[in-house]
Amino acid sequence: METHTKDKLTLIAKKAREQPALKFISLMHLLNKEYLKDCYHLLKRGKAAGIDGRTLESYTKEEIDGKIEETIGLMKRKRYTPQPVRRVELAKENGKKRLLGIPTVMDKIIQLGMTRILEAIYEPTFLPLSYGYRPGRGAHEAIKAINHMIMGKKVNWIVEVDIKEFFDHIDHSWMMRCLQERIADPNFLQCINKFLKAGVLRNGVSLPTTEGTPQGGIISPILANIYLHYALDLWFEGQEKRKMKGYAQLIRYADDFLFGVQHNTEAKEIRNNLTARLGKFGLLVAEEKTQVLEFGRFAQQHNTQRGKKPDTFEFLGFTHYCTKTRDGRFMLGVRTSKKRMNRALVAMNTWVKSIRNLMPTEAIWEQLKVKLTGHYNYYGIRGNFMALNRFYGKTKRLMFKWMNRRSRKKSWNWQGFDTYLKTYPLPTPKLTYAIYNTW
């Protein structure tokens, strides 16, 4: 049965690629027992529980098999209703809260099953300019695309855009209309609509959701990509770009995106038209975070003549800036943004402070190695070594500070700490990704 379902998804992807106008009329039957059991095994362990308090690990094999059979029965009778998500608030850098919605385990299984089906349908027709939450693509590929665009194309202006609380303001009616472009199975569409309107449990009270898709839901990323595929990507490629006399390109990672444009007037035109276009789909441009800035090899020359530094912009945790190679040629540089650096150091400080008395030093060191390696893997882009080294140095100082506070008597001086590091070394800064072409 599972092999059959996988074969079906492969066939769906093939048809979606070869027939862009095809609508899929029968999808709900793919959510069968063996397929959903496979989805259960694909879910990540160690995640937070939904409103029922159950985690993935709390289910026995017999329990989950029975729960899947029960849910399939409800879906066949059109009586399956997702439970409200559990509201979790995370602090953001600007003092505001990021709202996450944690589904129950069974709802996660159904969401993963539907997500895999949606990916089979939409992945073949998503445009190359989109990089977020897509197989074989990611943040590094988006940053590399920006580098190649600015270094290799006639880009003189960057339109930096921020959508205000994108996930919270997805319009449900427009979302369903976007899905109906490729899907004509009413039961499948109804199930997605139920997830959108499942509600949120907050302080014991279930609140309805009339817009948005909760961050934390497995299905949310693919729904966001589908929404922006129609609201933004196709609009830019099919309408805006064709009107431009000069070069213009969109690069998007989920709801983070920017435009590289040749002419200032056309950059401003894109910026102005974007407000109306996104507004049509219920989305608001954050005016204070959206700007048109001069950027590129000529921007560097112009600003040098004016006696000022060229503008910079931030994207996916990196500050992009104008610099030069050793032989004086223009080059796009990247470094860890100050916000991300501060966030990472605050998180490291909080972690060390909280666990320093709970674990032996050896266990703390093993976890620290994992954290440092993860930081290097993301921020280890060629040209960013100084920022990596700064993070490594400040992390060592944090460890020295908090490990010495485990008792009233200091356990280390700097000489002793360095000796310990020679015996039990930490991962040192390492570049893991090259974004540059050979020019």
Short mmCIF file of C-alpha atoms in Angstrom, two decimals:
data_model
loop_
_atom_site.label_atom_id
_atom_site.label_comp_id
_atom_site.label_asym_id
_atom_site.label_seq_id
_atom_site.Cartn_x
_atom_site.Cartn_y
_atom_site.Cartn_z
CA MET A 1 0.00 0.00 0.00
CA GLU A 2 2.77 2.46 0.92
CA THR A 3 4.70 1.74 -2.27
CA HIS A 4 1.46 2.33 -4.16
CA THR A 5 1.01 5.73 -2.49
CA LYS A 6 4.61 6.76 -3.23
CA ASP A 7 4.15 5.72 -6.85
CA LYS A 8 1.00 7.81 -6.97
CA LEU A 9 2.86 10.88 -5.68
CA THR A 10 5.55 10.38 -8.32
CA LEU A 11 2.87 10.15 -11.00
CA ILE A 12 1.15 13.28 -9.65
CA ALA A 13 4.42 15.21 -9.80
CA LYS A 14 5.01 14.05 -13.37
CA LYS A 15 1.52 15.11 -14.48
CA ALA A 16 1.81 18.44 -12.65
CA ARG A 17 5.06 19.20 -14.47
CA GLU A 18 3.86 18.12 -17.91
CA GLN A 19 0.34 19.60 -17.69
CA PRO A 20 0.45 22.99 -15.88
CA ALA A 21 -3.29 23.53 -16.32
CA LEU A 22 -4.31 20.09 -15.00
CA LYS A 23 -6.52 20.00 -11.91
CA PHE A 24 -6.35 16.97 -9.64
CA ILE A 25 -9.79 15.64 -8.82
CA SER A 26 -9.06 12.64 -6.56
CA LEU A 27 -6.56 13.04 -3.72
CA MET A 28 -8.27 12.21 -0.43
CA HIS A 29 -7.94 8.44 -0.96
CA LEU A 30 -4.15 8.79 -0.79
CA LEU A 31 -4.45 9.39 2.98
CA ASN A 32 -4.65 5.65 3.66
CA LYS A 33 -3.47 3.70 6.70
CA GLU A 34 -0.01 2.68 5.47
CA TYR A 35 0.73 6.16 4.12
CA LEU A 36 -0.25 7.85 7.39
CA LYS A 37 1.78 5.33 9.40
CA ASP A 38 4.76 6.27 7.26
CA CYS A 39 4.05 9.95 7.98
CA TYR A 40 4.01 9.15 11.70
CA HIS A 41 7.50 7.66 11.46
CA LEU A 42 8.74 10.70 9.50
CA LEU A 43 7.73 13.15 12.23
CA LYS A 44 10.57 14.55 14.33
CA ARG A 45 10.82 13.34 17.89
CA GLY A 46 11.25 15.56 20.92
CA LYS A 47 8.68 18.15 19.85
CA ALA A 48 6.13 19.96 22.02
CA ALA A 49 2.70 18.50 22.69
CA GLY A 50 -0.59 19.89 21.39
CA ILE A 51 -3.66 20.73 23.49
CA ASP A 52 -4.15 17.06 24.47
CA GLY A 53 -0.73 16.95 26.16
CA ARG A 54 0.40 13.96 24.07
CA THR A 55 3.83 13.85 22.47
CA LEU A 56 4.96 11.58 19.66
CA GLU A 57 6.92 9.43 22.12
CA SER A 58 3.91 8.92 24.40
CA TYR A 59 2.11 6.71 21.85
CA THR A 60 2.63 2.96 21.67
CA LYS A 61 2.53 1.26 18.26
CA GLU A 62 -0.91 -0.16 19.06
CA GLU A 63 -2.23 3.23 20.13
CA ILE A 64 -1.06 5.08 17.03
CA ASP A 65 -2.33 2.33 14.71
CA GLY A 66 -5.73 2.53 16.36
CA LYS A 67 -5.75 6.33 16.26
CA ILE A 68 -4.91 6.34 12.55
CA GLU A 69 -7.67 3.84 11.78
CA GLU A 70 -10.15 5.88 13.81
CA THR A 71 -9.17 9.11 12.02
CA ILE A 72 -9.43 7.51 8.56
CA GLY A 73 -12.92 6.35 9.49
CA LEU A 74 -13.87 9.88 10.50
CA MET A 75 -12.48 11.29 7.24
CA LYS A 76 -14.44 8.77 5.16
CA ARG A 77 -17.63 9.85 6.96
CA LYS A 78 -16.58 13.51 6.55
CA ARG A 79 -16.57 13.94 10.32
CA TYR A 80 -12.88 14.55 10.91
CA THR A 81 -12.24 17.92 12.55
CA PRO A 82 -8.74 19.07 13.51
CA GLN A 83 -8.32 20.18 17.11
CA PRO A 84 -7.36 23.77 17.95
CA VAL A 85 -3.63 24.41 18.10
CA ARG A 86 -1.89 25.19 21.38
CA ARG A 87 -0.68 28.79 21.43
CA VAL A 88 2.99 29.34 22.25
CA GLU A 89 4.56 32.81 22.40
CA LEU A 90 8.24 33.40 21.64
CA ALA A 91 9.98 36.73 22.23
CA LYS A 92 11.27 38.55 19.14
CA GLU A 93 14.23 40.93 18.91
CA ASN A 94 11.94 43.96 18.65
CA GLY A 95 10.16 43.11 21.90
CA LYS A 96 7.08 41.73 20.18
CA LYS A 97 5.87 38.14 20.35
CA ARG A 98 6.08 35.46 17.67
CA LEU A 99 2.95 33.34 17.92
CA LEU A 100 3.32 29.62 17.26
CA GLY A 101 0.51 27.09 17.00
CA ILE A 102 1.30 23.51 18.06
CA PRO A 103 -1.06 20.86 16.60
CA THR A 104 -1.81 17.49 18.21
CA VAL A 105 0.15 14.45 17.05
CA MET A 106 -2.71 13.10 14.94
CA ASP A 107 -3.24 16.46 13.28
CA LYS A 108 0.53 16.61 12.58
CA ILE A 109 0.31 13.24 10.85
CA ILE A 110 -2.57 14.37 8.62
CA GLN A 111 -0.83 17.68 7.90
CA LEU A 112 2.38 15.89 6.87
CA GLY A 113 0.40 13.56 4.62
CA MET A 114 -1.32 16.48 2.91
CA THR A 115 1.93 18.45 2.69
CA ARG A 116 3.62 15.64 0.75
CA ILE A 117 0.69 15.57 -1.68
CA LEU A 118 0.75 19.35 -2.10
CA GLU A 119 4.51 19.27 -2.74
CA ALA A 120 4.01 16.67 -5.47
CA ILE A 121 1.47 18.96 -7.15
CA TYR A 122 3.13 22.36 -6.74
CA GLU A 123 6.90 21.74 -6.61
CA PRO A 124 7.15 21.07 -10.37
CA THR A 125 5.54 24.43 -11.16
CA PHE A 126 7.04 26.69 -8.47
CA LEU A 127 9.38 29.23 -10.02
CA PRO A 128 13.19 29.05 -9.62
CA LEU A 129 13.19 32.41 -7.79
CA SER A 130 11.68 30.77 -4.69
CA TYR A 131 14.04 29.08 -2.19
CA GLY A 132 12.29 28.64 1.16
CA TYR A 133 10.91 25.32 2.41
CA ARG A 134 11.61 23.54 -0.85
CA PRO A 135 13.43 20.22 -1.39
CA GLY A 136 17.06 20.71 -2.38
CA ARG A 137 16.91 24.46 -1.75
CA GLY A 138 17.58 26.66 1.23
CA ALA A 139 18.95 29.89 2.64
CA HIS A 140 22.47 29.35 1.31
CA GLU A 141 21.18 28.88 -2.22
CA ALA A 142 19.14 32.10 -1.92
CA ILE A 143 22.18 34.03 -0.71
CA LYS A 144 24.26 32.57 -3.53
CA ALA A 145 21.58 33.66 -6.03
CA ILE A 146 21.78 37.21 -4.65
CA ASN A 147 25.54 37.18 -5.05
CA HIS A 148 25.35 35.99 -8.65
CA MET A 149 22.63 38.51 -9.44
CA ILE A 150 24.51 41.51 -8.06
CA MET A 151 27.93 40.42 -9.32
CA GLY A 152 26.85 39.21 -12.73
CA LYS A 153 23.84 41.33 -13.71
CA LYS A 154 23.13 45.03 -14.14
CA VAL A 155 21.81 45.62 -10.65
CA ASN A 156 22.09 49.16 -9.31
CA TRP A 157 19.15 49.21 -6.90
CA ILE A 158 17.75 46.84 -4.28
CA VAL A 159 14.08 46.89 -3.27
CA GLU A 160 14.08 45.48 0.26
CA VAL A 161 10.59 44.38 1.35
CA ASP A 162 9.01 43.20 4.58
CA ILE A 163 5.45 41.87 4.84
CA LYS A 164 3.81 42.71 8.15
CA GLU A 165 3.00 39.50 10.08
CA PHE A 166 2.59 37.47 6.90
CA PHE A 167 1.54 34.13 8.42
CA ASP A 168 -1.06 35.83 10.60
CA HIS A 169 -2.74 37.63 7.70
CA ILE A 170 -3.10 35.01 4.97
CA ASP A 171 -6.65 35.44 3.68
CA HIS A 172 -8.51 32.12 3.86
CA SER A 173 -10.72 32.84 0.86
CA TRP A 174 -7.73 33.71 -1.32
CA MET A 175 -5.85 30.70 0.02
CA MET A 176 -8.63 28.39 -1.12
CA ARG A 177 -8.80 30.11 -4.51
CA CYS A 178 -5.07 29.56 -4.95
CA LEU A 179 -5.45 25.87 -4.13
CA GLN A 180 -8.36 25.54 -6.54
CA GLU A 181 -6.03 26.47 -9.41
CA ARG A 182 -4.62 22.92 -9.25
CA ILE A 183 -6.97 20.95 -7.00
CA ALA A 184 -10.60 20.03 -7.69
CA ASP A 185 -11.11 17.42 -4.95
CA PRO A 186 -13.73 19.03 -2.66
CA ASN A 187 -12.98 16.71 0.26
CA PHE A 188 -9.26 17.45 0.16
CA LEU A 189 -9.91 21.19 -0.05
CA GLN A 190 -12.42 21.02 2.78
CA CYS A 191 -9.87 19.27 4.99
CA ILE A 192 -7.31 22.03 4.38
CA ASN A 193 -9.95 24.66 5.10
CA LYS A 194 -10.69 22.92 8.41
CA PHE A 195 -7.04 23.19 9.38
CA LEU A 196 -7.07 26.90 8.56
CA LYS A 197 -10.12 27.43 10.77
CA ALA A 198 -9.26 24.94 13.54
CA GLY A 199 -8.87 27.71 16.09
CA VAL A 200 -6.40 28.42 18.88
CA LEU A 201 -6.56 27.33 22.52
CA ARG A 202 -5.33 30.15 24.75
CA ASN A 203 -5.71 30.22 28.55
CA GLY A 204 -8.21 27.38 28.31
CA VAL A 205 -10.42 29.22 25.83
CA SER A 206 -10.80 28.13 22.19
CA LEU A 207 -10.62 31.12 19.87
CA PRO A 208 -11.69 30.94 16.21
CA THR A 209 -9.22 31.71 13.42
CA THR A 210 -10.62 33.81 10.59
CA GLU A 211 -7.31 34.52 8.88
CA GLY A 212 -3.72 33.29 8.82
CA THR A 213 -2.08 29.91 9.09
CA PRO A 214 -0.31 29.15 12.38
CA GLN A 215 3.48 29.04 12.41
CA GLY A 216 4.34 25.70 13.92
CA GLY A 217 1.93 23.75 11.71
CA ILE A 218 3.61 21.33 9.31
CA ILE A 219 1.36 22.35 6.44
CA SER A 220 1.93 26.10 6.90
CA PRO A 221 5.19 26.44 4.88
CA ILE A 222 3.80 24.81 1.72
CA LEU A 223 0.58 26.83 2.02
CA ALA A 224 2.66 30.02 2.36
CA ASN A 225 4.65 29.14 -0.76
CA ILE A 226 1.47 28.43 -2.71
CA TYR A 227 -0.05 31.73 -1.56
CA LEU A 228 2.97 33.81 -2.56
CA HIS A 229 3.43 31.84 -5.78
CA TYR A 230 0.14 33.34 -7.00
CA ALA A 231 0.15 36.62 -5.08
CA LEU A 232 3.75 37.59 -5.83
CA ASP A 233 5.90 35.30 -8.00
CA LEU A 234 3.61 34.90 -11.03
CA TRP A 235 2.57 38.55 -10.83
CA PHE A 236 6.17 39.75 -10.95
CA GLU A 237 7.30 37.36 -13.69
CA GLY A 238 4.16 37.69 -15.80
CA GLN A 239 3.37 41.39 -15.42
CA GLU A 240 5.92 43.61 -13.70
CA LYS A 241 9.07 42.14 -15.19
CA ARG A 242 7.74 42.36 -18.72
CA LYS A 243 7.19 46.11 -18.36
CA MET A 244 10.77 46.77 -17.30
CA LYS A 245 13.22 48.19 -19.84
CA GLY A 246 16.19 47.24 -17.69
CA TYR A 247 17.12 44.18 -15.65
CA ALA A 248 14.87 43.17 -12.74
CA GLN A 249 14.77 40.02 -10.64
CA LEU A 250 12.91 38.74 -7.57
CA ILE A 251 14.56 36.40 -5.04
CA ARG A 252 12.29 34.98 -2.34
CA TYR A 253 12.79 32.78 0.70
CA ALA A 254 9.31 32.11 2.12
CA ASP A 255 7.97 35.58 3.04
CA ASP A 256 11.45 37.19 2.97
CA PHE A 257 12.22 38.62 -0.46
CA LEU A 258 13.92 41.40 -2.37
CA PHE A 259 14.24 42.71 -5.92
CA GLY A 260 17.42 43.53 -7.82
CA VAL A 261 16.72 46.29 -10.37
CA GLN A 262 18.79 48.17 -12.93
CA HIS A 263 16.97 51.53 -13.05
CA ASN A 264 15.90 53.69 -10.12
CA THR A 265 12.54 54.68 -11.65
CA GLU A 266 11.64 51.03 -12.23
CA ALA A 267 12.73 50.08 -8.71
CA LYS A 268 10.35 52.71 -7.32
CA GLU A 269 7.61 51.52 -9.65
CA ILE A 270 7.95 47.95 -8.36
CA ARG A 271 7.91 49.23 -4.79
CA ASN A 272 4.73 51.25 -5.35
CA ASN A 273 2.89 48.56 -7.31
CA LEU A 274 3.79 45.95 -4.71
CA THR A 275 1.70 47.64 -2.01
CA ALA A 276 -1.45 47.43 -4.13
CA ARG A 277 -0.73 43.88 -5.28
CA LEU A 278 -0.17 42.46 -1.81
CA GLY A 279 -3.06 44.51 -0.44
CA LYS A 280 -5.36 42.72 -2.88
CA PHE A 281 -4.45 39.47 -1.08
CA GLY A 282 -4.93 40.92 2.40
CA LEU A 283 -1.23 41.52 3.05
CA LEU A 284 0.39 44.71 4.35
CA VAL A 285 3.83 46.02 3.47
CA ALA A 286 5.73 47.10 6.60
CA GLU A 287 6.57 50.65 5.48
CA GLU A 288 9.30 51.18 8.08
CA LYS A 289 11.19 48.08 6.91
CA THR A 290 10.67 48.48 3.16
CA GLN A 291 13.03 50.65 1.14
CA VAL A 292 14.67 51.28 -2.22
CA LEU A 293 18.43 51.62 -1.83
CA GLU A 294 21.30 52.16 -4.23
CA PHE A 295 23.52 49.11 -4.26
CA GLY A 296 26.14 47.54 -6.52
CA ARG A 297 29.40 48.40 -8.25
CA PHE A 298 28.22 51.84 -9.39
CA ALA A 299 26.66 52.60 -6.01
CA GLN A 300 30.07 52.06 -4.47
CA GLN A 301 31.65 54.50 -6.94
CA HIS A 302 28.91 57.11 -6.45
CA ASN A 303 29.08 56.99 -2.67
CA THR A 304 32.87 57.17 -2.65
CA GLN A 305 32.61 60.37 -4.67
CA ARG A 306 30.10 61.73 -2.14
CA GLY A 307 32.37 60.81 0.74
CA LYS A 308 29.99 58.29 2.32
CA LYS A 309 29.73 54.55 2.67
CA PRO A 310 27.37 52.61 0.37
CA ASP A 311 24.10 51.34 1.82
CA THR A 312 23.82 47.80 3.14
CA PHE A 313 20.87 45.45 3.39
CA GLU A 314 20.03 42.41 5.50
CA PHE A 315 18.68 39.14 4.22
CA LEU A 316 18.35 35.79 6.04
CA GLY A 317 20.60 36.81 8.90
CA PHE A 318 23.40 38.27 6.80
CA THR A 319 24.36 41.89 6.14
CA HIS A 320 25.22 42.38 2.48
CA TYR A 321 27.67 45.18 1.75
CA CYS A 322 29.84 46.59 -1.04
CA THR A 323 33.56 45.87 -0.82
CA LYS A 324 36.55 45.19 -3.06
CA THR A 325 38.80 42.27 -3.91
CA ARG A 326 42.51 42.46 -3.17
CA ASP A 327 43.17 43.72 -6.67
CA GLY A 328 40.58 46.52 -6.35
CA ARG A 329 37.56 45.04 -8.14
CA PHE A 330 34.01 45.37 -6.83
CA MET A 331 32.77 42.48 -4.69
CA LEU A 332 29.62 41.75 -2.70
CA GLY A 333 30.50 40.95 0.89
CA VAL A 334 28.42 39.17 3.52
CA ARG A 335 28.74 39.04 7.28
CA THR A 336 26.57 37.91 10.16
CA SER A 337 24.11 40.70 10.91
CA LYS A 338 24.45 42.43 14.29
CA LYS A 339 20.93 41.39 15.26
CA ARG A 340 21.62 37.72 14.57
CA MET A 341 25.00 37.85 16.30
CA ASN A 342 23.46 39.41 19.40
CA ARG A 343 20.59 36.94 19.34
CA ALA A 344 22.98 33.98 19.12
CA LEU A 345 25.13 35.27 21.98
CA VAL A 346 22.11 35.97 24.20
CA ALA A 347 20.81 32.46 23.52
CA MET A 348 24.23 30.97 24.32
CA ASN A 349 24.48 33.00 27.54
CA THR A 350 20.99 31.94 28.64
CA TRP A 351 21.73 28.28 27.91
CA VAL A 352 25.05 28.14 29.78
CA LYS A 353 23.62 30.01 32.75
CA SER A 354 20.64 27.64 32.98
CA ILE A 355 22.49 24.31 32.76
CA ARG A 356 25.87 24.99 34.36
CA ASN A 357 24.86 23.32 37.66
CA LEU A 358 22.74 20.57 36.13
CA MET A 359 25.31 18.61 34.10
CA PRO A 360 28.90 17.49 34.41
CA THR A 361 31.41 19.51 32.41
CA GLU A 362 31.86 16.71 29.88
CA ALA A 363 28.14 16.67 29.02
CA ILE A 364 28.03 20.45 28.74
CA TRP A 365 31.02 20.35 26.40
CA GLU A 366 29.35 17.82 24.10
CA GLN A 367 26.23 19.97 23.75
CA LEU A 368 28.35 23.07 23.22
CA LYS A 369 30.16 21.35 20.35
CA VAL A 370 26.81 20.71 18.66
CA LYS A 371 25.74 24.34 19.10
CA LEU A 372 28.99 25.74 17.72
CA THR A 373 28.96 23.36 14.76
CA GLY A 374 25.37 24.37 13.96
CA HIS A 375 26.34 28.05 14.03
CA TYR A 376 29.31 27.44 11.71
CA ASN A 377 27.21 25.37 9.33
CA TYR A 378 24.77 28.24 8.78
CA TYR A 379 26.97 31.32 9.06
CA GLY A 380 30.16 29.76 7.66
CA ILE A 381 29.85 31.47 4.29
CA ARG A 382 33.08 32.36 2.60
CA GLY A 383 34.01 35.93 3.53
CA ASN A 384 32.38 35.70 6.98
CA PHE A 385 35.29 34.19 8.92
CA MET A 386 35.86 37.23 11.15
CA ALA A 387 32.27 37.09 12.44
CA LEU A 388 32.60 33.35 13.12
CA ASN A 389 35.82 33.94 15.01
CA ARG A 390 34.18 36.71 17.05
CA PHE A 391 31.31 34.38 18.00
CA TYR A 392 33.77 31.65 18.96
CA GLY A 393 35.83 34.03 21.12
CA LYS A 394 32.78 35.47 22.92
CA THR A 395 31.39 31.98 23.48
CA LYS A 396 34.66 30.95 25.15
CA ARG A 397 34.46 33.97 27.45
CA LEU A 398 30.85 33.11 28.35
CA MET A 399 31.88 29.56 29.19
CA PHE A 400 34.76 30.78 31.34
CA LYS A 401 32.45 33.18 33.17
CA TRP A 402 29.58 30.82 33.95
CA MET A 403 31.56 27.63 34.55
CA ASN A 404 33.53 29.55 37.19
CA ARG A 405 30.27 30.45 38.94
CA ARG A 406 29.29 26.88 39.60
CA SER A 407 30.83 27.23 43.06
CA ARG A 408 32.03 30.04 45.27
CA LYS A 409 35.61 29.12 44.53
CA LYS A 410 36.78 29.69 40.98
CA SER A 411 37.60 26.43 39.25
CA TRP A 412 39.60 27.97 36.42
CA ASN A 413 41.91 30.83 35.63
CA TRP A 414 42.57 31.65 31.97
CA GLN A 415 45.70 29.52 31.89
CA GLY A 416 43.85 26.55 33.33
CA PHE A 417 40.95 27.14 30.94
CA ASP A 418 43.30 27.15 27.93
CA THR A 419 44.90 23.93 29.18
CA TYR A 420 41.46 22.32 29.44
CA LEU A 421 40.62 23.44 25.89
CA LYS A 422 43.78 21.78 24.60
CA THR A 423 42.70 18.51 26.16
CA TYR A 424 39.02 18.88 25.31
CA PRO A 425 38.99 21.19 22.25
CA LEU A 426 35.91 22.93 20.95
CA PRO A 427 35.15 23.15 17.21
CA THR A 428 36.96 26.16 15.78
CA PRO A 429 35.44 28.47 13.13
CA LYS A 430 35.07 26.79 9.78
CA LEU A 431 33.79 28.02 6.43
CA THR A 432 31.24 25.59 5.04
CA TYR A 433 29.74 27.26 1.96
CA ALA A 434 31.12 29.24 -0.99
CA ILE A 435 28.77 31.70 -2.70
CA TYR A 436 31.22 33.32 -5.09
CA ASN A 437 31.61 32.76 -8.79
CA THR A 438 35.05 32.93 -10.35
CA TRP A 439 35.00 36.26 -12.16
#
